[in-house]
Coordinates of C-alpha atoms in Angstrom, one line a residue:
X223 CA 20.5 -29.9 -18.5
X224 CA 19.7 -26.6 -19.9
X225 CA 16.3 -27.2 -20.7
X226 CA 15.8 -29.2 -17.3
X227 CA 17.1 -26.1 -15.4
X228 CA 14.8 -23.3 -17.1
X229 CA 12.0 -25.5 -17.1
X230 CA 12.2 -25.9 -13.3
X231 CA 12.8 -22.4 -12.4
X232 CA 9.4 -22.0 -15.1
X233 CA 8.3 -24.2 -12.4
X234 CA 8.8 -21.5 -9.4
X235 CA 8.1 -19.0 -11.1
X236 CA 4.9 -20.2 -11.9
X237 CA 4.5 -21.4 -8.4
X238 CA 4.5 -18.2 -7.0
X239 CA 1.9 -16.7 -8.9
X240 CA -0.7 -20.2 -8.3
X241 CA -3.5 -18.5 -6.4
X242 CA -5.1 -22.6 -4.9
X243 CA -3.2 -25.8 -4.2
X244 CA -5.3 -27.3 -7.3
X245 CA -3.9 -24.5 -9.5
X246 CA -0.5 -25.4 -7.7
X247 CA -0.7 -29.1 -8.7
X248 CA -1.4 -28.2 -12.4
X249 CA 2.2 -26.3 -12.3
X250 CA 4.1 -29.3 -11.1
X251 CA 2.2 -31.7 -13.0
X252 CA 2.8 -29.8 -16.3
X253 CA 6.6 -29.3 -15.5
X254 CA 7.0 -32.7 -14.9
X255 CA 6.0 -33.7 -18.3
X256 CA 7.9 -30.7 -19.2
X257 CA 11.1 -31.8 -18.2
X258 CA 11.3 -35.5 -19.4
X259 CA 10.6 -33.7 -23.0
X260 CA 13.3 -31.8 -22.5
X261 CA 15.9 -34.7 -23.2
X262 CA 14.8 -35.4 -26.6
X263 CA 13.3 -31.4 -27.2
X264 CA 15.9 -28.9 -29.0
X265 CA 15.7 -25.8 -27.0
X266 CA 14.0 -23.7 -29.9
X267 CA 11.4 -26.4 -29.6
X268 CA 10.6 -25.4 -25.9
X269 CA 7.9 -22.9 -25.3
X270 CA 6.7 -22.8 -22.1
X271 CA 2.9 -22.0 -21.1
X272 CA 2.5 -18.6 -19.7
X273 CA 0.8 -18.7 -15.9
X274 CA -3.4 -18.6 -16.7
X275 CA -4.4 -16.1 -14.6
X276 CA -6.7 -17.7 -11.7
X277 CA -10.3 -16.5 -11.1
X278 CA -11.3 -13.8 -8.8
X279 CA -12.8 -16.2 -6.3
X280 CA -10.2 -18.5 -6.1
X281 CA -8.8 -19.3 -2.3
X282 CA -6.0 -20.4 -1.4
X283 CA -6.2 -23.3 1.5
X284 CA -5.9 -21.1 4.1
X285 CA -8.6 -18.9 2.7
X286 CA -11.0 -21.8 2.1
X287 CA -10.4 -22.8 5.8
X288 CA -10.7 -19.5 7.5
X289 CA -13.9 -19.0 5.5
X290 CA -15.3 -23.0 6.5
X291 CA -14.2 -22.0 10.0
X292 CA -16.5 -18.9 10.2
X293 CA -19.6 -20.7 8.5
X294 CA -19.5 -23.1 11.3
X295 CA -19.2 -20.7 14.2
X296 CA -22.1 -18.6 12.6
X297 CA -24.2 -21.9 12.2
X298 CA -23.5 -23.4 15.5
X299 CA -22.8 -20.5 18.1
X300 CA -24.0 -17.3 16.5
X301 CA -27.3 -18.7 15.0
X302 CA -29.4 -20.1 17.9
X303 CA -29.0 -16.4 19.6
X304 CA -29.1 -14.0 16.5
X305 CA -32.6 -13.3 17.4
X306 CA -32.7 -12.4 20.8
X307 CA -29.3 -10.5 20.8
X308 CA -31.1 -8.2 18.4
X309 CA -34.3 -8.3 20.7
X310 CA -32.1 -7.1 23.5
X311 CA -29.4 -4.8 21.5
X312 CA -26.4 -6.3 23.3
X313 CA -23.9 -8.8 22.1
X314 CA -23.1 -12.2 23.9
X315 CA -20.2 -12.1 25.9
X316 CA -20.0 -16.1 24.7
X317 CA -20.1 -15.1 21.3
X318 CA -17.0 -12.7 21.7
X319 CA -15.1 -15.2 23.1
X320 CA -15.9 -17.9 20.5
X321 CA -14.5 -15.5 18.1
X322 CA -11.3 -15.1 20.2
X323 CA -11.3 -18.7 20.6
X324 CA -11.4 -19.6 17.0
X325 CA -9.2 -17.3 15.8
X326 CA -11.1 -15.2 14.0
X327 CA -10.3 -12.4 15.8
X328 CA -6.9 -11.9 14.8
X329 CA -6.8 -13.1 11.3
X330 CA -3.9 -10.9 9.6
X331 CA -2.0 -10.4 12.7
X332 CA 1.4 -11.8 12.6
X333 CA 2.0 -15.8 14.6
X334 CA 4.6 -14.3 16.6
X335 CA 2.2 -12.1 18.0
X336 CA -0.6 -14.8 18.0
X337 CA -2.6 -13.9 15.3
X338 CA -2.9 -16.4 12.0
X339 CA -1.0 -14.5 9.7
X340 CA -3.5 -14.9 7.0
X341 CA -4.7 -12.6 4.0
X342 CA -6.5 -9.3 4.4
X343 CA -9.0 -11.7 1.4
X344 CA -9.2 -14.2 4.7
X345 CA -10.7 -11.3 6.7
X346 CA -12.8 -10.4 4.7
X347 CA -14.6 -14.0 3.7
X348 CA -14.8 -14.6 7.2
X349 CA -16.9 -11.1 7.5
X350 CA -18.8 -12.3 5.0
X351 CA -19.9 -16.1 6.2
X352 CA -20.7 -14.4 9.5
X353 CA -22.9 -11.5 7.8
X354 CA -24.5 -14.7 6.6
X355 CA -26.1 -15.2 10.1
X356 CA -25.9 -12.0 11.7
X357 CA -24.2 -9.1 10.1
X358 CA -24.0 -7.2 14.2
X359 CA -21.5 -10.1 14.7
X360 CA -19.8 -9.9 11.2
X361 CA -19.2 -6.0 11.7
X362 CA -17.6 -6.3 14.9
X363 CA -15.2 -8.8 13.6
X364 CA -14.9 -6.1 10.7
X365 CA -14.0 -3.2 12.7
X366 CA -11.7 -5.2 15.2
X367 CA -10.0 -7.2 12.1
X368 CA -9.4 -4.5 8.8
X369 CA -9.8 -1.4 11.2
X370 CA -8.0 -1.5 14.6
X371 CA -5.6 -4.9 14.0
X372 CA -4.1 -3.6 10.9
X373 CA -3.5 0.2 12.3
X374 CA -1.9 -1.1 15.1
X375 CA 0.2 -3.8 13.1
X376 CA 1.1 -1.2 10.5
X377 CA 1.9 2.0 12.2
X378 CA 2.2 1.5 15.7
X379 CA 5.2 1.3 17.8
X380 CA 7.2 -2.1 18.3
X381 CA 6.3 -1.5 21.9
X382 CA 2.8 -1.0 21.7
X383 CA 2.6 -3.8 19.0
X384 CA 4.2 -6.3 21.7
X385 CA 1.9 -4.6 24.3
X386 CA -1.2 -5.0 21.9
X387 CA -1.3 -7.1 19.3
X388 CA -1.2 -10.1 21.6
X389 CA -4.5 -8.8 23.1
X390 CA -6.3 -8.1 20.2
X391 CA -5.8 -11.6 19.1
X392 CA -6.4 -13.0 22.0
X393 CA -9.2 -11.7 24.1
X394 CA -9.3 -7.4 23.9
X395 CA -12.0 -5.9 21.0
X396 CA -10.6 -2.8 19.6
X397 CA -13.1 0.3 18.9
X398 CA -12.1 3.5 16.6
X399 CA -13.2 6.6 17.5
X400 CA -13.1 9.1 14.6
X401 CA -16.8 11.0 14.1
X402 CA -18.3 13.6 16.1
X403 CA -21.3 16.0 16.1
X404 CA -20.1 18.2 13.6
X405 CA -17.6 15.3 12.0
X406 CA -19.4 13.1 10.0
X407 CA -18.9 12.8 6.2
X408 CA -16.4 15.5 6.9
X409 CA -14.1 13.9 9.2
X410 CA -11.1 15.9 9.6
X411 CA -13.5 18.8 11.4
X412 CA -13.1 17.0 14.7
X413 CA -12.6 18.6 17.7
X414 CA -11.6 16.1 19.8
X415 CA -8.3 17.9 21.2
X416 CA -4.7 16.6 22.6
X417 CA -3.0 19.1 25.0
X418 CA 0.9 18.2 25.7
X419 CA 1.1 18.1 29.3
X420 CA 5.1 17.4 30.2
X421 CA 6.0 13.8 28.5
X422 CA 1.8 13.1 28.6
X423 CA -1.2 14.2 26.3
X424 CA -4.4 15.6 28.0
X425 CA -7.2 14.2 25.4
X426 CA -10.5 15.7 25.9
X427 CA -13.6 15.8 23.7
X428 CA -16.6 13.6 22.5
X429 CA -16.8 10.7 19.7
X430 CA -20.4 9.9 18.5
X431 CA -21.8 6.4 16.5
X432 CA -18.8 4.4 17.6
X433 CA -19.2 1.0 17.0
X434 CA -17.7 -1.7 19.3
X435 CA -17.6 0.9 22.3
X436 CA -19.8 -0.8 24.7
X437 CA -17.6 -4.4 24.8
X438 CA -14.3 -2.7 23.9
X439 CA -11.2 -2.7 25.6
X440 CA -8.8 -0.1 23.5
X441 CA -9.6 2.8 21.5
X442 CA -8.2 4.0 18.8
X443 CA -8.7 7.7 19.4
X444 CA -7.9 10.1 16.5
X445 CA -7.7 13.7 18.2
X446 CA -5.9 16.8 17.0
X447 CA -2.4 17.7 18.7
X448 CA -1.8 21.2 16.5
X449 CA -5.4 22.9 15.8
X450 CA -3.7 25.0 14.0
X451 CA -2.4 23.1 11.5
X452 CA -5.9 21.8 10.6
X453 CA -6.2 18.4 9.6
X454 CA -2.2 17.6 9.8
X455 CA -2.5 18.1 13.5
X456 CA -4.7 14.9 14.1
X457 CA -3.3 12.2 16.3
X458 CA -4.0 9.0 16.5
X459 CA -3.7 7.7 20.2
X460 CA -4.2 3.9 21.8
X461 CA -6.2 4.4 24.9
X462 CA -7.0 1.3 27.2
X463 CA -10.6 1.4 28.4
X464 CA -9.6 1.8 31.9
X465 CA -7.6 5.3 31.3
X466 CA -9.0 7.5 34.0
X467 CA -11.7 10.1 32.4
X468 CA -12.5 8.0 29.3
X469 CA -16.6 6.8 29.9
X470 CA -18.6 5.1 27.2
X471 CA -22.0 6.3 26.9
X472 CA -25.7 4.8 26.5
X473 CA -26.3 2.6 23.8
X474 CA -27.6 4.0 20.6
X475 CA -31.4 2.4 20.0
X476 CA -31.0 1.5 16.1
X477 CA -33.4 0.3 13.5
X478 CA -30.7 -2.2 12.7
X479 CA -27.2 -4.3 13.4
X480 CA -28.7 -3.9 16.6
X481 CA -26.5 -6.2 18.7
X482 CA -23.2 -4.5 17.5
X483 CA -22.2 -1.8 20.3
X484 CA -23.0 1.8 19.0
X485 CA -22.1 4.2 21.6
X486 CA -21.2 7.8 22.3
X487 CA -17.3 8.0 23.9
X488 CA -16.4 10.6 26.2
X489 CA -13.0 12.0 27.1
X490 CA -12.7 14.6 30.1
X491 CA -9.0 15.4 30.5
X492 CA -7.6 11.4 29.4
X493 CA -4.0 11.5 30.8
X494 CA -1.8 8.9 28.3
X495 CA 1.9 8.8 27.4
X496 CA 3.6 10.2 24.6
X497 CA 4.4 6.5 24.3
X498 CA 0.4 5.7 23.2
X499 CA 1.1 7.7 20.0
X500 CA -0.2 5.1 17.4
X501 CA 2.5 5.9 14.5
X502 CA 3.7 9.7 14.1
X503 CA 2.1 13.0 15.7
X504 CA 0.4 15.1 13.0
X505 CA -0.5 11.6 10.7
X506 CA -3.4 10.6 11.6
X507 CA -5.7 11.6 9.3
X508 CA -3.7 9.8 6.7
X509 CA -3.6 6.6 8.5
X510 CA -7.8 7.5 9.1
X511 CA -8.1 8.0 4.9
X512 CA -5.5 4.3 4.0
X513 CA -7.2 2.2 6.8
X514 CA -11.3 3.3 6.0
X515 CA -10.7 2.8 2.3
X516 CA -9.9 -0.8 3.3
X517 CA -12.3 -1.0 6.0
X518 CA -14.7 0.1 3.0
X519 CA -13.9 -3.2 1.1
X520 CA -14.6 -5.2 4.8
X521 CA -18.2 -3.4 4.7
X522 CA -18.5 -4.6 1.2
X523 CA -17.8 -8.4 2.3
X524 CA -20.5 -7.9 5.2
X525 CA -23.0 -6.6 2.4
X526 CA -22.4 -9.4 0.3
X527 CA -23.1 -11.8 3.6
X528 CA -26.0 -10.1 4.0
X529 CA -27.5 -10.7 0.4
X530 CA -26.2 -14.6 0.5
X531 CA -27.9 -14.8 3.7
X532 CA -31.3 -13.5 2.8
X533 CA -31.3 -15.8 -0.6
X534 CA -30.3 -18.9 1.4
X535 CA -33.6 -18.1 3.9
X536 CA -35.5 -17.9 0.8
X537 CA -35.2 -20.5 -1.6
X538 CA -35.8 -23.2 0.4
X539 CA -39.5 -22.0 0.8
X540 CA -39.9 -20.7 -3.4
X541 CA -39.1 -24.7 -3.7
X542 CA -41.3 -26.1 -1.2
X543 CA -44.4 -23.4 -1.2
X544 CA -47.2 -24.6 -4.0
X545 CA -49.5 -22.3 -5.5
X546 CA -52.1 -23.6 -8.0
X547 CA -50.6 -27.0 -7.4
X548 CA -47.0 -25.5 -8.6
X549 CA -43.7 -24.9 -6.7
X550 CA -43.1 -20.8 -6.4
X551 CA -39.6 -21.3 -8.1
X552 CA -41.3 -22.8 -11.6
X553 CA -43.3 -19.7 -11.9
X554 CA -41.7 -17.6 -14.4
X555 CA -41.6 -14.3 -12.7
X556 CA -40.1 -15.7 -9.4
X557 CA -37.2 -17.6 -11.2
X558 CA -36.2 -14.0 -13.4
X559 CA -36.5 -12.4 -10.0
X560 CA -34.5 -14.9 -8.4
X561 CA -31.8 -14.9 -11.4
X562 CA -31.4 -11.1 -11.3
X563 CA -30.6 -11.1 -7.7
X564 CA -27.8 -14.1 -7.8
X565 CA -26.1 -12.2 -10.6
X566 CA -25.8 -8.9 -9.1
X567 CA -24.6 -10.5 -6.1
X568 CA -21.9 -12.3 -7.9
X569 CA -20.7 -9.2 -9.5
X570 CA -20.9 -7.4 -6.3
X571 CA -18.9 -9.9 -4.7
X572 CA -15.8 -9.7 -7.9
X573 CA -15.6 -6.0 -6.7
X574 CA -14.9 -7.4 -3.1
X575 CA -13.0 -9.8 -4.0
X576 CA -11.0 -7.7 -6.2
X577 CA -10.4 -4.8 -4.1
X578 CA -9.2 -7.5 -1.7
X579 CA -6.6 -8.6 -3.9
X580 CA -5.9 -5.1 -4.2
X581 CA -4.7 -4.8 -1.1
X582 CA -2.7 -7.6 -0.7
X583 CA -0.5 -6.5 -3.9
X584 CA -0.1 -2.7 -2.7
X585 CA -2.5 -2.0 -5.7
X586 CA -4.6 1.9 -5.6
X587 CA -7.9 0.4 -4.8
X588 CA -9.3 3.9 -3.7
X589 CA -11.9 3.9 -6.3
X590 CA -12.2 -0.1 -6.2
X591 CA -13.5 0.3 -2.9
X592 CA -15.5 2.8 -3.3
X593 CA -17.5 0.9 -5.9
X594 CA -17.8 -2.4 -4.0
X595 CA -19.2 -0.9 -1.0
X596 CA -21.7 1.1 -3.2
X597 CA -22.6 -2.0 -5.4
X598 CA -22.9 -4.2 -2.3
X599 CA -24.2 -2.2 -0.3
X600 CA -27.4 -1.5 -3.0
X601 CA -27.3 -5.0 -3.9
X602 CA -27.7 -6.1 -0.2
X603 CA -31.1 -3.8 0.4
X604 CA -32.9 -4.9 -2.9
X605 CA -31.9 -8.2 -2.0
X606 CA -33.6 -8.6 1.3
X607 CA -36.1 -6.4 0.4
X608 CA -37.5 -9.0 -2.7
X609 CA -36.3 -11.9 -0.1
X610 CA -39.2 -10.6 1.9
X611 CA -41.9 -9.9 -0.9
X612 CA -41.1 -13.6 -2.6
X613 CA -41.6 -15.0 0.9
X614 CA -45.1 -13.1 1.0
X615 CA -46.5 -13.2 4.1
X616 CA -44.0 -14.9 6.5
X617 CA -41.1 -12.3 5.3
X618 CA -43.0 -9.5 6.7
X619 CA -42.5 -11.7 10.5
X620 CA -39.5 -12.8 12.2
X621 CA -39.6 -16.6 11.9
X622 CA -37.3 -16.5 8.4
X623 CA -34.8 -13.8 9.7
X624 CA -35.5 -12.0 6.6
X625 CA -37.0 -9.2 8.4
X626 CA -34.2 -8.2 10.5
X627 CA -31.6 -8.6 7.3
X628 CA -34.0 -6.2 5.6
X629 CA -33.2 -3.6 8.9
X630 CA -29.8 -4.5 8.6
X631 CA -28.9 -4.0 5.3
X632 CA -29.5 0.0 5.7
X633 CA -26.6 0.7 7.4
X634 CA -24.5 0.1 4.0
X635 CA -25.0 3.4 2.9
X636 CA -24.2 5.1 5.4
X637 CA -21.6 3.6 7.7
X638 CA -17.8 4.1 6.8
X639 CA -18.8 6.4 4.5
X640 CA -22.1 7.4 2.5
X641 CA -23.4 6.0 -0.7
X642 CA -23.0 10.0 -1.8
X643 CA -18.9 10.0 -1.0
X644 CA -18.6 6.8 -2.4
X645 CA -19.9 8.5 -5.8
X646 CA -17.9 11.7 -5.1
X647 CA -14.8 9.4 -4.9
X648 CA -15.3 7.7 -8.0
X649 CA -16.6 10.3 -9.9
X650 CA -13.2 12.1 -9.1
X651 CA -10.9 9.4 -10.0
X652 CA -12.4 8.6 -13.2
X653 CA -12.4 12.3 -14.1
X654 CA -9.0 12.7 -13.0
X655 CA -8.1 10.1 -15.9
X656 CA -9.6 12.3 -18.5
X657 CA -8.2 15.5 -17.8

C-alpha cells in the first residue's frame, strides 16, 4: 500500500507538470503499470521515471484549439478582404466583430468576466495564425490582448475591472497611448500632463503613432501626475472614448500594416475621476516597462505569422512553376534557400515560444523578449523579401500577397521598441552577468 500510495501521488505530481493531453496519457498509462508492479516490487526496487521535459512547441488542448480557432477566422473572414482593407487603410468593422464573436478578443481574461481564461502562449499563437493572413488584424488583436487586457486585469481596480473587462471581451477595442513627439525610444520624456482638479484629473496633451485609435473605445492613457518627480510621476488613466475633450486624429498614411488604426490622440483638458486611475498614482511607468516587455514577445508571434505566411504563398508555386522542364523546388539553390529560411523561422519561433512560457511561470524574460522580437522581427523581413525574389516576377505584384507581407514586415523593428533597444537591452543583461 506504500508503494501504491507514492506511486500515485508520482502520478500528480507528474500530472501537473504534463504540458498536452498526449503527454498527460503517458503519465497515467505508465503509473498504471506502475502500481500493479508494486504488489510484487520491494520498495528499494521502485524507481520512478523523472517527468521528460516536453518540447517548446507543445500545446496544451486549449492552446491547440485557440490557435485552430484563429486559422479559420483568418482563412474564412479575414482572407477574402485582406487586400482591399489595405487598399483603403481602414479595418472592417465585420472583422472586429468576428474577433469579438469568436472569442479571440479576450483570450486571458478571466470567465467570470467573460473572457476564456486561457494562456498568455494562447494569445500569442492566435497572433501568430492571424499574422498569417494579415498581420493589421493580428496586431490589433495584439495590442487589445497582451497590452490593454492584461493592464487592466492586473493592476486595475476591482471596480474598473467589473466596469471593463466585460467590455473588452466582449465588444470595446482597447488602445494605449504612451509615445509622443519628443517620446519615442525614450518614453518616460512625455509630456502628456494630469492636473488634480478636486476628486478629478484634468489630462491634457498629445499621443502620436497610436495604434488601435481610430476603432477604439478606451484608452489607456499614461500621463504624468507629479512632473517633478520625473518618471515616478506617470499615471496610467482608463479613459472612455466619449470623455469630453479627448479627439482622435487623421489616420497615419503608412507603407505598411495599413489597415490597423495609427492615429494621433488628442487631449484638451479630459475631465475623469480619481476612480479611472489604472493601478496606483506615480506607477505607471513601471506598469509601461512589465506590460511592453510582454507585448514585445506578442510582436514576436506576429513576426513569426508573417514569415509562415509568406513561405506558405510561396511554395506552392516553387512546386508547380517549371523551368527547363524542372520544378523550381528541385533546383539546388531554391531548395538551400528555402531550407535556410524554415530553420530560422523555427528558431525564431523557440524564442517566442519560450519567452511565452516565461511569462506564464513568473520567469525574467526581459532579455528573452528582447531577443525574440529582434530575431523574428529580422527573420520576418528576409523572409518575405526571398518569398518575393523565388516567386520572380509575380512577387513583385499583388496577386500572391507577398508584396504587402514584404511592406508589413518593416514595422518589426521599430514598433514596441527598436531593433537598436532591443540590442541595448540584451547587451546590458548579459554584461550585467559578467561583472
Amino acid at each position: 500500500q506504500v508503494l501504491v500510495s507514492r506511486a500515485t501521488s508520482c502520478m500528480f505530481k507528474l500530472l501537473q507538470r504534463a504540458t498536452s493531453a498526449r503527454a498527460a496519457r503517458r503519465v497515467v498509462s505508465g503509473a498504471a503499470r506502475l502500481r500493479a508492479q508494486c504488489y510484487s516490487t520491494s520498495l528499494a526496487d521502485v524507481e520512478l521515471a523523472a517527468p521528460q521535459p516536453a518540447p517548446l512547441c507543445a500545446l496544451l488542448e486549449e492552446e491547440q484549439a485557440m490557435a485552430e480557432a484563429a486559422s479559420r477566422f483568418a482563412r474564412e473572414r479575414v482572407g477574402p478582404v485582406v487586400q482591399s482593407m489595405d487598399e483603403a487603410g481602414k479595418m472592417e468593422a465585420d472583422v472586429i466583430d468576428g474577433l469579438f464573436e469568436h472569442g479571440l478578443m479576450g483570450i486571458e481574461i478571466a470567465e467570470e468576466h467573460g473572457g476564456c481564461g486561457a494562456t498568455f502562449t494562447a494569445a500569442c499563437l492566435v497572433v501568430e495564425e492571424l499574422a498569417k493572413v494579415d498581420p493589421a488584424v493580428s496586431v490589433m488583436v495584439d495590442i487589445h490582448n497582451t497590452i490593454i487586457n492584461n493592464c487592466v486585469s492586473r493592476w486595475a481596480s476591482p471596480e474598473l475591472q467589473r466596469e471593463w473587462l466585460p467590455r473588452l471581451a466582449s465588444d470595446t477595442l482597447g488602445s494605449f497611448c504612451l509615445s509622443e513627439a519628443g517620446s519615442g525610444s525614450d518614453a518616460f520624456a512625455l509630456r502628456c500632463a494630469a492636473r488634480r482638479d478636486g476628486d478629478d484629473y484634468l489630462l491634457s496633451g498629445e499621443k502620436l503613432w497610436i495604434s488601435n485609435s481610430a476603432e477604439a473605445g478606451v484608452f489607456l492613457v499614461m500621463a504624468n501626475a507629479a512632473p517633478e518627480k520625473g518618471h515616478r510621476g506617470i499615471t496610467c488613466f482608463v479613459v472612455p472614448r466619449e470623455a469630453a475633450g479627448l479627439r482622435v486624429g487623421p489616420k497615419e498614411d503608412k507603407l505598411g500594416i495599413r489597415a490597423s488604426s495609427t492615429c494621433p490622440v488628442l487631449l484638451d483638458d479630459v475631465r475623469v475621476p480619481a476612480s479611472a486611475v489604472l493601478g496606483e498614482v506615480g506607477a505607471g511607468y513601471r506598469y509601461a516597462i512589465e506590460i511592453l516587455n510582454e507585448g514585445r514577445v506578442g510582436i514576436g508571434a506576429q513576426m513569426v505569422g508573417l514569415a509562415q505566411g509568406a513561405l506558405d504563398r510561396t511554395l506552392p508555386y516553387l512546386h508547380e512553376r517549371r523551368q527547363f522542364g524542372t520544378p523550381l523546388i528541385e533546383f539546388q539553390a531554391v531548395a538551400h534557400e528555402v531550407a535556410d529560411l524554415t530553420a530560422e523561422l523555427h528558431a525564431a519561433r523557440l524564442l517566442v515560444y519560450d519567452a511565452a512560457r516565461r511569462q506564464e511561470t513568473g520567469t525574467p524574460l526581459v532579455k528573452e523578449a528582447a531577443m525574440a522580437k529582434l530575431i523574428a522581427s529580422r527573420v520576418a523581413e528576409k523572409t518575405a523579401s526571398k518569398c518575393i525574389e523565388l516567386l520572380g516576377g509575380v512577387g513583385f505584384t499583388k496577386e500572391y500577397g507577398v508584396e504587402k507581407l514584404y511592406r508589413d514586415a518593416k514595422i518589426g523593428a521599430i514598433y514596441e521598441g527598436t531593433s537598436n533597444i532591443q540590442l541595448n537591452t540584451i547587451a546590458k543583461l548579459v554584461s550585467a552577468q559578467y561583472k
